[in-house]
Every structure is written in structure tokens, then in C-alpha cells.
XYZ file of C-alpha atoms in Angstrom:
132
model
C -5.113 41.372 11.054
C -3.808 43.269 8.033
C -0.342 43.369 9.581
C -0.326 39.594 10.113
C -1.452 39.004 6.520
C 1.261 41.381 5.278
C 3.951 39.552 7.277
C 2.805 36.130 6.043
C 2.793 37.304 2.420
C 6.222 38.894 2.814
C 7.742 35.787 4.412
C 6.136 33.441 1.885
C 7.200 35.630 -1.031
C 10.744 35.839 0.317
C 10.986 32.054 0.750
C 9.536 31.409 -2.707
C 11.998 33.874 -4.231
C 14.907 32.187 -2.459
C 13.818 28.749 -3.714
C 13.465 30.040 -7.270
C 16.921 31.632 -7.105
C 18.432 28.349 -5.915
C 16.698 26.392 -8.705
C 17.961 28.908 -11.292
C 21.477 28.762 -9.823
C 21.697 24.949 -9.652
C 19.844 23.944 -12.827
C 20.520 26.795 -15.237
C 18.740 26.291 -18.564
C 16.635 23.393 -17.285
C 15.281 25.357 -14.262
C 11.822 25.710 -15.830
C 11.709 21.926 -16.372
C 12.584 21.403 -12.694
C 9.777 23.762 -11.622
C 7.323 21.960 -13.900
C 8.385 18.566 -12.523
C 7.956 19.875 -8.954
C 4.469 21.177 -9.770
C 3.493 17.903 -11.453
C 4.785 15.905 -8.482
C 2.905 18.104 -6.015
C -0.308 17.718 -8.037
C 0.119 13.947 -8.133
C 0.658 13.766 -4.385
C -2.407 15.939 -3.748
C -4.575 13.566 -5.772
C -2.993 10.305 -4.566
C -2.573 11.050 -0.868
C -6.153 11.668 0.129
C -7.089 10.460 3.590
C -10.760 11.037 4.343
C -11.191 11.589 8.060
C -14.855 12.363 8.050
C -17.851 13.517 6.104
C -17.575 17.128 4.923
C -20.774 19.065 4.432
C -22.256 22.533 4.545
C -24.158 23.447 7.714
C -26.818 26.132 7.493
C -29.149 27.811 9.943
C -32.721 26.930 8.980
C -36.182 27.790 10.264
C -38.303 25.346 12.282
C -40.037 24.201 9.094
C -36.688 23.462 7.404
C -36.638 26.406 5.009
C -33.417 28.361 4.660
C -32.944 31.946 5.713
C -32.166 34.437 2.961
C -28.527 35.526 2.760
C -29.564 39.063 3.722
C -31.503 37.948 6.836
C -29.836 38.686 10.149
C -30.349 35.061 11.268
C -28.527 33.672 8.219
C -25.275 31.775 8.680
C -23.565 28.807 7.107
C -20.226 27.056 7.460
C -18.307 24.003 6.334
C -18.156 21.228 8.902
C -16.497 17.817 8.952
C -18.111 15.040 10.937
C -15.946 12.199 12.135
C -17.292 8.844 13.231
C -15.745 7.015 16.148
C -17.568 3.782 16.828
C -16.786 0.351 18.151
C -15.578 -1.985 16.939
C -12.552 -0.347 15.349
C -12.154 -2.412 12.182
C -8.947 -0.574 11.266
C -6.856 -2.108 14.046
C -3.682 -3.781 12.843
C -2.904 -6.003 15.801
C -6.268 -7.618 16.533
C -9.119 -9.344 14.744
C -12.747 -8.755 15.596
C -15.100 -11.727 16.002
C -18.715 -10.560 15.691
C -20.181 -13.885 16.869
C -18.407 -13.625 20.228
C -18.195 -9.803 20.214
C -14.533 -9.960 21.240
C -11.145 -8.937 19.936
C -8.762 -11.782 19.120
C -4.976 -11.488 19.214
C -3.110 -12.088 15.995
C -0.358 -14.639 15.488
C 2.238 -14.521 12.735
C 2.507 -17.483 10.398
C 5.140 -16.909 7.744
C 4.706 -13.314 6.615
C 0.974 -13.123 7.384
C -1.018 -12.534 10.524
C -4.063 -14.635 11.347
C -6.498 -14.691 14.244
C -5.120 -16.855 17.039
C -6.822 -20.258 16.548
C -6.807 -20.898 20.310
C -8.993 -17.822 20.853
C -11.050 -18.153 17.686
C -13.623 -20.948 17.668
C -15.890 -18.768 15.527
C -16.272 -19.164 11.788
C -16.217 -15.399 11.247
C -13.499 -12.839 11.864
C -12.886 -9.455 10.369
C -9.356 -9.097 9.059
C -7.695 -5.769 9.897
C -6.280 -3.633 7.108
C -2.519 -3.297 6.770
């Protein structure tokens, strides 16, 4: 394991050094501004491009009565887990509309630049519009 960690650190350090050399070579006196702009852009993307795929929580081993084991107990363990939910109907579909009154999926038709539930299949007053 130590050897793998050493190789990863060496490769990462080598790549980072190569990138820094290229920035210094291409941008000269403004190289530090370029690095700062790259860091700011990366931070912005990290905060803006967040796609939750589940519910993250801490899972712990507990006793039958719900009390937690002490960290020093042999039965103690905890870990981070992410729970995803997959349930019908899939309201995030882009090509269909869901009609809860009929419990069916309705094809979409394009009118202008918008999609609507096909009126021939949709006698219901309620449809859920998919996200786009």
C-alpha cells in the first residue's frame, strides 16, 4: 500500500510540476494571476456543479436499545453511506409526461419550441411536466 501511495504522489507531483512549468513558460510575469484564475474557476465549478444523487449520512453500529457503542469497544464501527432512491414514476424523464389520474405515461408532442403532453392521449386535467 505504501508503494502505491508513493507512486501516486510521485506521478501527481510530476504532473503538477510540469503544468506549473508550462504556465510559467507561457505566461511569464502573469503566471501567478493565471494560477489564481484557475483556482477561482475550479472553486466556482465545485460550488455550482453539484448533482445530488442520494442522501448522504453516517451509519453506525448501535445496540438493540439504540445506544451507540463507545469508540474503544470492539463492536464499534461507523461509515459514510449514500442512499439513492429509485421509484416509479420517474418524474425526471424528458420525453414523456406522467398522468397521475390515469397512472400512465403520455408521449410528448412538439409545438413550436415547447413539448406538451399529446392531447390525443391526455384526457386528464393533470400532468406532470418533465424537467429539461
